PDB file of N, CA and C in Angstrom:
ATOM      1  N   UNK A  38     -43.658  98.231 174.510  1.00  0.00           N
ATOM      2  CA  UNK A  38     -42.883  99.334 173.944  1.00  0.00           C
ATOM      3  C   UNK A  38     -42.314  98.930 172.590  1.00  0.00           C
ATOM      4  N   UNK A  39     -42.462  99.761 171.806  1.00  0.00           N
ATOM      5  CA  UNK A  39     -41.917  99.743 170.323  1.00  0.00           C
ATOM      6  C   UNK A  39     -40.145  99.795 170.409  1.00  0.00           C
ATOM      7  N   UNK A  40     -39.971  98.500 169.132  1.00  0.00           N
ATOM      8  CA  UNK A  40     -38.285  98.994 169.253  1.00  0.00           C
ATOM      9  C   UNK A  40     -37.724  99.437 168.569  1.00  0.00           C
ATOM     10  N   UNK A  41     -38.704 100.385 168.198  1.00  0.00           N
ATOM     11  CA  UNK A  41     -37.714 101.383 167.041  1.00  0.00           C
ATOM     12  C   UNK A  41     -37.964 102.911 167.529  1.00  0.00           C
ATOM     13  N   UNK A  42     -37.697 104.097 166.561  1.00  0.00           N
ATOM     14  CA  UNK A  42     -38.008 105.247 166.652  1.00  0.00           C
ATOM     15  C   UNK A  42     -39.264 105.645 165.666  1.00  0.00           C
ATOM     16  N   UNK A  43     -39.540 106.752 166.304  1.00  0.00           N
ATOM     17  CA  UNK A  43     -40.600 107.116 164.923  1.00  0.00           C
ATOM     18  C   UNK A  43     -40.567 107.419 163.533  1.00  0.00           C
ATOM     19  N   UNK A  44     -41.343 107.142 162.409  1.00  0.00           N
ATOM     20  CA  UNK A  44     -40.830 107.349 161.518  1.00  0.00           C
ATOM     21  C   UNK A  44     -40.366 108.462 160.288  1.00  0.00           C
ATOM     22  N   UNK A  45     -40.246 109.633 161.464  1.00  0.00           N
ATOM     23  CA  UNK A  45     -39.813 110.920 161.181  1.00  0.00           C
ATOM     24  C   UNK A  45     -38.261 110.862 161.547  1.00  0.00           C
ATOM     25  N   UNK A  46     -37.955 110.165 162.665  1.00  0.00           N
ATOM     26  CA  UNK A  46     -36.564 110.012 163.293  1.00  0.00           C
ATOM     27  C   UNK A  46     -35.421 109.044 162.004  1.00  0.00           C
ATOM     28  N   UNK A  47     -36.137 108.074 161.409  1.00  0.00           N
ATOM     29  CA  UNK A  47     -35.634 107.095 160.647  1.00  0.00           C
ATOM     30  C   UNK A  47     -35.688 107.666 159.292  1.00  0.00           C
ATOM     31  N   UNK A  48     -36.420 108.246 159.295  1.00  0.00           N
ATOM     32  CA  UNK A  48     -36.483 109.350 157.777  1.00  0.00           C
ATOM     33  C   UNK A  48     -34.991 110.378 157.583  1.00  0.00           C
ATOM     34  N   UNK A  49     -35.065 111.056 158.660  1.00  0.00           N
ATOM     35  CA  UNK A  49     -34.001 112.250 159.079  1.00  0.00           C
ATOM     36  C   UNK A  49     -32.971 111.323 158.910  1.00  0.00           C
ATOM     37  N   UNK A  50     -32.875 110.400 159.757  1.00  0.00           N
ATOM     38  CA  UNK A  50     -31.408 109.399 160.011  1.00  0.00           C
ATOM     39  C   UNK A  50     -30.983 109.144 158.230  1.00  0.00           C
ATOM     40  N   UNK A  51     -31.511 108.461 158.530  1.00  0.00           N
ATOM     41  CA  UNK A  51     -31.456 107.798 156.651  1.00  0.00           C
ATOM     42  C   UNK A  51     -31.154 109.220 156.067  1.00  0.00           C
ATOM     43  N   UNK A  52     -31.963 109.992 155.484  1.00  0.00           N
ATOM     44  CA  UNK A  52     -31.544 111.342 154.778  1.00  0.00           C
ATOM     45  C   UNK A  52     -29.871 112.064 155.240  1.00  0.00           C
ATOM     46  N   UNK A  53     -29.743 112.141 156.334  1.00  0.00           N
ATOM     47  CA  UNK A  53     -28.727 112.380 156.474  1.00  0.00           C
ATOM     48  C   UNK A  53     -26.949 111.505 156.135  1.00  0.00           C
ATOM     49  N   UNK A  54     -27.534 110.282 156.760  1.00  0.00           N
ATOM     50  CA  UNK A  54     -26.424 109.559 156.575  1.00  0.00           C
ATOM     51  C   UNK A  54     -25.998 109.793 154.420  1.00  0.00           C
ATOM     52  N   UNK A  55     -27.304 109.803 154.238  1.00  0.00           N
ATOM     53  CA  UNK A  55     -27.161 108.814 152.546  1.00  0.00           C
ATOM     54  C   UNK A  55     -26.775 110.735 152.291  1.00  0.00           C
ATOM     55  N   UNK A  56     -27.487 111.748 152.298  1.00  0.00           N
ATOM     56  CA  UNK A  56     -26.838 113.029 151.697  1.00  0.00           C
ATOM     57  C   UNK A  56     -25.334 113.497 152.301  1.00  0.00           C
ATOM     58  N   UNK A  57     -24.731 112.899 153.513  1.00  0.00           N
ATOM     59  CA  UNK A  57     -23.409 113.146 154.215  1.00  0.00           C
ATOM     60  C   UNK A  57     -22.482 112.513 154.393  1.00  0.00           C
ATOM     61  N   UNK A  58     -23.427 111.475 154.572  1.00  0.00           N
ATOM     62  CA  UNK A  58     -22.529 110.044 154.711  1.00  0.00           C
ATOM     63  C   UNK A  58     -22.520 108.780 154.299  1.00  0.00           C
ATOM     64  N   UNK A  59     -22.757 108.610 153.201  1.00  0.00           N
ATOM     65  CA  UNK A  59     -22.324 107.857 152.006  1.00  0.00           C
ATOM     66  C   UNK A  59     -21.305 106.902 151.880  1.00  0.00           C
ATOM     67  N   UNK A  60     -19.830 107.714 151.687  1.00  0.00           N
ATOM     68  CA  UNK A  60     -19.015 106.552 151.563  1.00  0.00           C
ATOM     69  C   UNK A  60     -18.613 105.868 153.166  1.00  0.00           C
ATOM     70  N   UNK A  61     -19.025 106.857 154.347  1.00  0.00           N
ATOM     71  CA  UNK A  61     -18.962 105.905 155.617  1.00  0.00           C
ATOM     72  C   UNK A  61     -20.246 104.903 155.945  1.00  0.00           C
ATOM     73  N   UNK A  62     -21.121 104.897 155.126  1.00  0.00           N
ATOM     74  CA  UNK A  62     -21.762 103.892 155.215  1.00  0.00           C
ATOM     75  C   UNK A  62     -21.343 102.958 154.576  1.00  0.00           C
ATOM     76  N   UNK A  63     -20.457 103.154 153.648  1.00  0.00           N
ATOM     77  CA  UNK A  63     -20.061 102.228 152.379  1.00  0.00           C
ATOM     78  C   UNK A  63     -19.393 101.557 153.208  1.00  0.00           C
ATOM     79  N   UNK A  64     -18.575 101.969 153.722  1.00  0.00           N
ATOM     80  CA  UNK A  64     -17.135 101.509 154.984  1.00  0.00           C
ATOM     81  C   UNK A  64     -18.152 100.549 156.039  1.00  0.00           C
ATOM     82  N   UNK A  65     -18.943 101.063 156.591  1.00  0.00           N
ATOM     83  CA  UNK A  65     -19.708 100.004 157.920  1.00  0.00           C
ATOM     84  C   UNK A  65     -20.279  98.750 156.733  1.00  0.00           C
ATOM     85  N   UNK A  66     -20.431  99.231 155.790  1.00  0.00           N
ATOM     86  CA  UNK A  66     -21.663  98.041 155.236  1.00  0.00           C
ATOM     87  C   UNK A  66     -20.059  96.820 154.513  1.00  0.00           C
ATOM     88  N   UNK A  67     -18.968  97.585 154.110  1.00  0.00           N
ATOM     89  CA  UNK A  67     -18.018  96.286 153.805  1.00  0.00           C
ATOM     90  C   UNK A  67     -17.251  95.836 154.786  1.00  0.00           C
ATOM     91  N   UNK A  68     -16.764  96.658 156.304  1.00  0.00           N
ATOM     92  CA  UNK A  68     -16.289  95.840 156.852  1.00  0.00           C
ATOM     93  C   UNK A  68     -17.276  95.010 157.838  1.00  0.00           C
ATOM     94  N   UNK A  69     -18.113  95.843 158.497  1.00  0.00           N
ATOM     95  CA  UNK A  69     -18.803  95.693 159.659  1.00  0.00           C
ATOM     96  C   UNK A  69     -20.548  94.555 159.205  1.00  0.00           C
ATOM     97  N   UNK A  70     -20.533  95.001 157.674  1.00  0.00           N
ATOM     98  CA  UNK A  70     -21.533  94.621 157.344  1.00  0.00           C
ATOM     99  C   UNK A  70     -21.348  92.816 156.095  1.00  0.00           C
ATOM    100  N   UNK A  71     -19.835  92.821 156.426  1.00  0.00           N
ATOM    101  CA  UNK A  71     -19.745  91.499 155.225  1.00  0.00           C
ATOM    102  C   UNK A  71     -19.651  91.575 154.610  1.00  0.00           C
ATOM    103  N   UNK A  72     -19.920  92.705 153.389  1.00  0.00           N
ATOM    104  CA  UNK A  72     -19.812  92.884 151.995  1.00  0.00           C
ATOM    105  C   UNK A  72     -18.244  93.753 151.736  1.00  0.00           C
ATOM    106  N   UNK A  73     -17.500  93.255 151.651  1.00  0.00           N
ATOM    107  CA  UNK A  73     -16.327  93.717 151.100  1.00  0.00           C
ATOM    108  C   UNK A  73     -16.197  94.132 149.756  1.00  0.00           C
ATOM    109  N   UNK A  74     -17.101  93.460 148.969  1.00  0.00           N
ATOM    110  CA  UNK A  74     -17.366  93.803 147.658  1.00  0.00           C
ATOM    111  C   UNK A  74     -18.048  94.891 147.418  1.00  0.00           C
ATOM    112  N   UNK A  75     -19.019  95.138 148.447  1.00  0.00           N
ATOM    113  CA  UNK A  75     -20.110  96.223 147.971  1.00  0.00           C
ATOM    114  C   UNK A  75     -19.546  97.615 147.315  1.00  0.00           C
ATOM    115  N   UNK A  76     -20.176  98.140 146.402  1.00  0.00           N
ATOM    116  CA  UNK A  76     -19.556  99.497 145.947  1.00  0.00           C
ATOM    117  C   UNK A  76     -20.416 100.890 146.044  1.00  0.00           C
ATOM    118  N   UNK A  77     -21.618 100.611 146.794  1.00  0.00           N
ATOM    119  CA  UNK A  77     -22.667 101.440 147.405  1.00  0.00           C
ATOM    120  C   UNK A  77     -23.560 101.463 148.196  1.00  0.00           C
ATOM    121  N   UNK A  78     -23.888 101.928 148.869  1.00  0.00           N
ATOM    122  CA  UNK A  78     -24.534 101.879 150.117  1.00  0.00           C
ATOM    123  C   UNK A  78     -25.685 103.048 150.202  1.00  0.00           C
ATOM    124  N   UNK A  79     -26.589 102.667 150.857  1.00  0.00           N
ATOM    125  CA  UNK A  79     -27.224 103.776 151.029  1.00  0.00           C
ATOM    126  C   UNK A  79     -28.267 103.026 152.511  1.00  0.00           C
ATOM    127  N   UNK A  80     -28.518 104.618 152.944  1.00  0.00           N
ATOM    128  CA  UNK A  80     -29.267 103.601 154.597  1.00  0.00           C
ATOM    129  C   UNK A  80     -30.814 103.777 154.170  1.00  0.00           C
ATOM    130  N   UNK A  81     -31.176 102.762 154.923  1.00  0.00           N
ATOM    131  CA  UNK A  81     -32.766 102.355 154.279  1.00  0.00           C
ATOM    132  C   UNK A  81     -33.388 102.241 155.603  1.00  0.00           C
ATOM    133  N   UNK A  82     -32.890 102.289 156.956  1.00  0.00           N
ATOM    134  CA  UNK A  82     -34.253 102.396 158.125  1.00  0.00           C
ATOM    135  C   UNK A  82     -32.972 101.740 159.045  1.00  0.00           C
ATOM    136  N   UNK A  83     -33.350 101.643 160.462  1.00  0.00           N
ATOM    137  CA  UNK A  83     -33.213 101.535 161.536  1.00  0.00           C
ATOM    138  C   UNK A  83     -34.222 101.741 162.327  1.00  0.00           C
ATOM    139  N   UNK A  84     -33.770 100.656 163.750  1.00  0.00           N
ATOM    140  CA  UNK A  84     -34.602 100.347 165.027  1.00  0.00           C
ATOM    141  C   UNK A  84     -33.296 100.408 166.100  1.00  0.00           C
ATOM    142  N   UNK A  85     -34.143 100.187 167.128  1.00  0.00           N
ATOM    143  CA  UNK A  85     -33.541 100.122 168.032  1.00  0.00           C
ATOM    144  C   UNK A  85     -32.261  99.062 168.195  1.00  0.00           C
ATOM    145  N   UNK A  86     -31.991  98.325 167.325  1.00  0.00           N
ATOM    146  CA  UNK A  86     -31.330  96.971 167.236  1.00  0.00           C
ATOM    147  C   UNK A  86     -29.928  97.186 166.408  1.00  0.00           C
ATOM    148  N   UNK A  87     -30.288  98.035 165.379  1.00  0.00           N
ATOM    149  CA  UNK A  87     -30.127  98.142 164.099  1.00  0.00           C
ATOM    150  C   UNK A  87     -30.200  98.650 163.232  1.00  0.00           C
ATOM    151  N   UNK A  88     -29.198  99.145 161.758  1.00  0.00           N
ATOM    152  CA  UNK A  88     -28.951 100.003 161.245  1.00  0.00           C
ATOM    153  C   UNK A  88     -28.950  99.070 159.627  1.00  0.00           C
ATOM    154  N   UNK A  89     -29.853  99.611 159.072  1.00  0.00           N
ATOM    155  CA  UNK A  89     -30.319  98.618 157.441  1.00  0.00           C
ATOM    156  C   UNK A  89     -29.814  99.622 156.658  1.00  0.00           C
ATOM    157  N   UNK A  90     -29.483  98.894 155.415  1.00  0.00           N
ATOM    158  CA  UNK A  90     -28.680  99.255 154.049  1.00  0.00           C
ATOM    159  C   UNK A  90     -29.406  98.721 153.266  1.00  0.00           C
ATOM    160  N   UNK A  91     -28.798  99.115 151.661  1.00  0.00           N
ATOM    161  CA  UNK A  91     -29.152  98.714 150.596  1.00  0.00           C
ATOM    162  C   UNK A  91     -27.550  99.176 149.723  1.00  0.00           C
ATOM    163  N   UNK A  92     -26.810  97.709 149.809  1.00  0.00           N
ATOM    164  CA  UNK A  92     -26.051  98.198 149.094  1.00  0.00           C
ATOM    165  C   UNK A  92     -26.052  97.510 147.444  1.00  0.00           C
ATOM    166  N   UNK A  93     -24.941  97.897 146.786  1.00  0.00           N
ATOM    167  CA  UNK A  93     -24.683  97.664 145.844  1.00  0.00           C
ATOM    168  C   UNK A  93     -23.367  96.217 145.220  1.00  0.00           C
ATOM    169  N   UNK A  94     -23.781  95.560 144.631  1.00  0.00           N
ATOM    170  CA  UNK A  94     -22.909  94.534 144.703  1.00  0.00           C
ATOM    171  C   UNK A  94     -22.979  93.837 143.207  1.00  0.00           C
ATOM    172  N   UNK A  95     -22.138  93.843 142.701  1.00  0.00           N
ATOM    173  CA  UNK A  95     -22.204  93.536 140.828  1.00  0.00           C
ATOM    174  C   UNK A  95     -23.316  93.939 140.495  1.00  0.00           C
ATOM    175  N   UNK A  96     -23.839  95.031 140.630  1.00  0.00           N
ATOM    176  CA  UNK A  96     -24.917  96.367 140.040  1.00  0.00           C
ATOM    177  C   UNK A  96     -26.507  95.817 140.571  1.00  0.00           C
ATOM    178  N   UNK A  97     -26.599  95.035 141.644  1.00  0.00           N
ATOM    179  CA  UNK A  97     -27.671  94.760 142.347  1.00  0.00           C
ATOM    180  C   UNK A  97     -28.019  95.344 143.608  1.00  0.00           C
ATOM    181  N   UNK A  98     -28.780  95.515 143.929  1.00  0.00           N
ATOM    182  CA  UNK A  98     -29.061  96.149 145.506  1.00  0.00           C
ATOM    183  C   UNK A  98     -29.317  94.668 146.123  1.00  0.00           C
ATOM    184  N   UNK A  99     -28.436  95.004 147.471  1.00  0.00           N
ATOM    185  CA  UNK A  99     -28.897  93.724 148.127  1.00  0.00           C
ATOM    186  C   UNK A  99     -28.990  94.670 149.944  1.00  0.00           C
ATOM    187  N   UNK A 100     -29.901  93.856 150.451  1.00  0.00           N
ATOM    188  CA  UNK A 100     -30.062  94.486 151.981  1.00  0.00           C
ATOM    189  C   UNK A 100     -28.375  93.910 152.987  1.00  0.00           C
ATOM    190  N   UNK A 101     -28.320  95.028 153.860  1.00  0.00           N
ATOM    191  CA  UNK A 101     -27.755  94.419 154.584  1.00  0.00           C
ATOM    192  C   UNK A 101     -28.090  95.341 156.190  1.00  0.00           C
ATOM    193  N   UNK A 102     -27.776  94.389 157.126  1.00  0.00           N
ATOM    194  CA  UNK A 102     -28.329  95.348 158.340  1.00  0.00           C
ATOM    195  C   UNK A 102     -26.949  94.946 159.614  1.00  0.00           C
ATOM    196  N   UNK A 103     -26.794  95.730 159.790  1.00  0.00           N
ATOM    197  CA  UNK A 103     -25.543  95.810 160.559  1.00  0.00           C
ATOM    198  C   UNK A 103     -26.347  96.125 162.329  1.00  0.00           C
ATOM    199  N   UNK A 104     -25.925  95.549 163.078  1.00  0.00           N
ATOM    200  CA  UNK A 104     -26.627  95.782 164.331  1.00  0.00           C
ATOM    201  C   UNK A 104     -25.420  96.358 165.330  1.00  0.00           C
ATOM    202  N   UNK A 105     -26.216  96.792 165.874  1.00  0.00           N
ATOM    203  CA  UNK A 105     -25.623  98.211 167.181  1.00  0.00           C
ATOM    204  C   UNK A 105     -25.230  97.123 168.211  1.00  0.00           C
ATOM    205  N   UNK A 106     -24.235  97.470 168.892  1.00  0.00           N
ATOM    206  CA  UNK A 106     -23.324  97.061 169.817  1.00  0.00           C
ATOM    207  C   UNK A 106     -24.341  96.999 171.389  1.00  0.00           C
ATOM    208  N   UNK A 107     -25.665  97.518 171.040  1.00  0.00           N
ATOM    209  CA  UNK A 107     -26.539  97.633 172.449  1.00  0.00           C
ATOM    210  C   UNK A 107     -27.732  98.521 171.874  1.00  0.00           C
ATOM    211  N   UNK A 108     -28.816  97.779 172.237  1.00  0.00           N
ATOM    212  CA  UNK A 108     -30.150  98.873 172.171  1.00  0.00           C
ATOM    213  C   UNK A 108     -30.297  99.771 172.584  1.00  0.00           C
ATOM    214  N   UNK A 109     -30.882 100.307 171.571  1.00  0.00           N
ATOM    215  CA  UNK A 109     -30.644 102.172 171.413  1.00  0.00           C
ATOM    216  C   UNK A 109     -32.358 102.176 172.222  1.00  0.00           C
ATOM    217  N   UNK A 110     -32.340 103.546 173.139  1.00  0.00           N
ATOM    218  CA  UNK A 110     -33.226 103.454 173.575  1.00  0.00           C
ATOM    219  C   UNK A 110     -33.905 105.770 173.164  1.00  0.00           C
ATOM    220  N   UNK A 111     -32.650 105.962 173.117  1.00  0.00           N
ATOM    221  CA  UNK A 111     -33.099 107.863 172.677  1.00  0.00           C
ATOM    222  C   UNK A 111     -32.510 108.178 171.316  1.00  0.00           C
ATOM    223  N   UNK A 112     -33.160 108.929 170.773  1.00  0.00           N
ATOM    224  CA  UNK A 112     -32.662 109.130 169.621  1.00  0.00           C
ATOM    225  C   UNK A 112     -31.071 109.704 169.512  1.00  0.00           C
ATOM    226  N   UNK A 113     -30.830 110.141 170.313  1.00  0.00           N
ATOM    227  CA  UNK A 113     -29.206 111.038 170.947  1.00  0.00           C
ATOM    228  C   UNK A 113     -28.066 109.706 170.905  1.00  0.00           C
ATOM    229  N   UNK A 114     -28.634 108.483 170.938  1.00  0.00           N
ATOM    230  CA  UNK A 114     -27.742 107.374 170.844  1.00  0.00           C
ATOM    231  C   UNK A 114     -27.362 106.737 169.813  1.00  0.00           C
ATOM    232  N   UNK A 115     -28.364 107.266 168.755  1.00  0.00           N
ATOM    233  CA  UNK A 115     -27.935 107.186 167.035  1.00  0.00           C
ATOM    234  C   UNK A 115     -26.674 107.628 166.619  1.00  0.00           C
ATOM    235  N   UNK A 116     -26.596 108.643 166.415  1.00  0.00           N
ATOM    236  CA  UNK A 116     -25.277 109.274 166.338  1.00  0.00           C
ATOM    237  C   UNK A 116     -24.072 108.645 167.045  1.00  0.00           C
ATOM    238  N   UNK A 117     -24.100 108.817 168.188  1.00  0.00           N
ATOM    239  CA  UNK A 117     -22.910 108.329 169.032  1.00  0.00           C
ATOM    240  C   UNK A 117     -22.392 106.408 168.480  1.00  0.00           C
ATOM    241  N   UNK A 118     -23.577 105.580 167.830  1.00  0.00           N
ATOM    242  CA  UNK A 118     -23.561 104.859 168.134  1.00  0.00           C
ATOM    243  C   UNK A 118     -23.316 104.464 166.424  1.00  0.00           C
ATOM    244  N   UNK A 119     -23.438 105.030 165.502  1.00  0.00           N
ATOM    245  CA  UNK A 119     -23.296 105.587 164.332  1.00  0.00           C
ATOM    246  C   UNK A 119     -21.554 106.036 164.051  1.00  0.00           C
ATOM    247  N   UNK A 120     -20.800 106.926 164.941  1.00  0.00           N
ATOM    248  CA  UNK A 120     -20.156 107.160 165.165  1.00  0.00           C
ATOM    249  C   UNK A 120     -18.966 106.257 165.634  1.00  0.00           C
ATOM    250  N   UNK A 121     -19.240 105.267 166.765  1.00  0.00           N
ATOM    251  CA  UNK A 121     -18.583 104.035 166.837  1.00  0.00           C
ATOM    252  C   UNK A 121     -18.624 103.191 165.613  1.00  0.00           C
ATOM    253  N   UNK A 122     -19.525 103.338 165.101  1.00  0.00           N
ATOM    254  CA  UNK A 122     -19.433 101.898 164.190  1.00  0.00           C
ATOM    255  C   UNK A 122     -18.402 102.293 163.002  1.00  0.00           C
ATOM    256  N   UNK A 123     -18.433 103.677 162.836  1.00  0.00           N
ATOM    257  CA  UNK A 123     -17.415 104.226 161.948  1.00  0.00           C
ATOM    258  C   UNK A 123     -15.987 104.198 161.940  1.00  0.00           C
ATOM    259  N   UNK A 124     -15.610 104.420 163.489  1.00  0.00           N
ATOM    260  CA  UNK A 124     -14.561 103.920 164.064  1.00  0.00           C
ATOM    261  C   UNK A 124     -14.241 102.915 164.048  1.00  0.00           C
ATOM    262  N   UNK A 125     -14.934 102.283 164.601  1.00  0.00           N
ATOM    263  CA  UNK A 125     -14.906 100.539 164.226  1.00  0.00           C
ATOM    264  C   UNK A 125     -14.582  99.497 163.050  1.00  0.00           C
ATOM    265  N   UNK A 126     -15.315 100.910 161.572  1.00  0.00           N
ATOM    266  CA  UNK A 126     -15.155 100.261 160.288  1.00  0.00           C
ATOM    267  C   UNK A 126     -13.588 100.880 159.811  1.00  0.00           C
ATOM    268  N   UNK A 127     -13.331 101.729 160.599  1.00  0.00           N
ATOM    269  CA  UNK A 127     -12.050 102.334 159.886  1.00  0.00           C
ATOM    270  C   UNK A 127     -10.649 101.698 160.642  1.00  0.00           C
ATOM    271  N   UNK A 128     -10.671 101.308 161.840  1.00  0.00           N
ATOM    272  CA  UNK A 128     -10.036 100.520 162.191  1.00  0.00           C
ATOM    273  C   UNK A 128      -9.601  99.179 161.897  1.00  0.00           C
ATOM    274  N   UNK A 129     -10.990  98.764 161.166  1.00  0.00           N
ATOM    275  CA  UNK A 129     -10.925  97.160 160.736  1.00  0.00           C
ATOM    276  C   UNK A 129     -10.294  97.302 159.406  1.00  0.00           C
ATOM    277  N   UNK A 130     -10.538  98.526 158.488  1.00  0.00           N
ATOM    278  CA  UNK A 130      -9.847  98.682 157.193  1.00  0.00           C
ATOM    279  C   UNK A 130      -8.779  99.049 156.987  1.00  0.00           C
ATOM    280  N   UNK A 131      -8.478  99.686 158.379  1.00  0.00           N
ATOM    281  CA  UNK A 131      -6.839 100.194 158.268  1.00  0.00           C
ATOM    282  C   UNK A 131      -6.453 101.639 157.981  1.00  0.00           C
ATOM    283  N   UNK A 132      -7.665 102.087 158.269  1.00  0.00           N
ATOM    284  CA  UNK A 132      -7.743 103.932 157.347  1.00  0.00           C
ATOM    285  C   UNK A 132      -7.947 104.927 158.533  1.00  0.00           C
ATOM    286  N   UNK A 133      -7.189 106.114 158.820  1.00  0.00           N
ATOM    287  CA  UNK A 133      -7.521 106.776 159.474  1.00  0.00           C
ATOM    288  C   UNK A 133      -8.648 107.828 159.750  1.00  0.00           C
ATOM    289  N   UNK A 134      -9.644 107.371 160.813  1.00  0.00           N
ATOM    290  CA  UNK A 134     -10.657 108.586 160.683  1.00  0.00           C
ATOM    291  C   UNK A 134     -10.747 109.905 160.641  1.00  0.00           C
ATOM    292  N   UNK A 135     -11.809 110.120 160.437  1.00  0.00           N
ATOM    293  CA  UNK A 135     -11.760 111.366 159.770  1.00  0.00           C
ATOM    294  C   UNK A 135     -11.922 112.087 161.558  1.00  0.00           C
ATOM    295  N   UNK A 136     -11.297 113.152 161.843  1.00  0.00           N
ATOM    296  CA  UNK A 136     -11.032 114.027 163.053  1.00  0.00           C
ATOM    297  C   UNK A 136     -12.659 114.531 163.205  1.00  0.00           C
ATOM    298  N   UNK A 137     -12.788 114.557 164.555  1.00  0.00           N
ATOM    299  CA  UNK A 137     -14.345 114.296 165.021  1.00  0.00           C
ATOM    300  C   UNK A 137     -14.595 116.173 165.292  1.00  0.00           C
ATOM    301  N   UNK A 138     -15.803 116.747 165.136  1.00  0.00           N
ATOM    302  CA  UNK A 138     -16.172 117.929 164.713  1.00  0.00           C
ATOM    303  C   UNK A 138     -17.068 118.118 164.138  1.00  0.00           C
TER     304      UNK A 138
END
């Protein structure tokens, strides 16, 4: 079995996050992802494992891949799991999330 999704699922994911969610990727990729410095983000693919970036860091793209708390096995666990990590990054920064809806 493959451990990722298809690559219509990782297309959508990515498109969405980077046209919606942008600066909360920015947030997972500096706290969750190590780069505290980074000043852009954008999502570049995911698997079942894991959630890849390309951020920005003194005007370079550098990868970074932040991994999921447990293998994702349906696509319905992206989100949710997407969703934690957001929580997760906003907690670690000290910022209140944004009200879920």
């Amino acid at each position: 079995m493959s451990a990722g999704f298809p690559p219509e699922v990782v297309a959508a994911v990515s498109r969405h996050m980077n046209d919606d969610h942008a600066g909360d990727a920015l947030l997972i990729c500096r706290t969750l992802g190590g780069r505290p410095d980074a000043t852009a983000a954008r999502t570049t693919g995911l698997d079942a494992d894991g959630i890849d970036f390309a951020v920005t860091v003194g005007g370079t793209e550098v990868p970074v891949r932040v991994p999921f708390a447990h293998r994702l096995a349906e696509r319905a666990q992206i989100r949710r799991e997407v969703v934690r990590m957001y929580r997760e990054a906003c907690e670690r920064a000290g910022v209140p999330p944004r009200p879920a809806g």
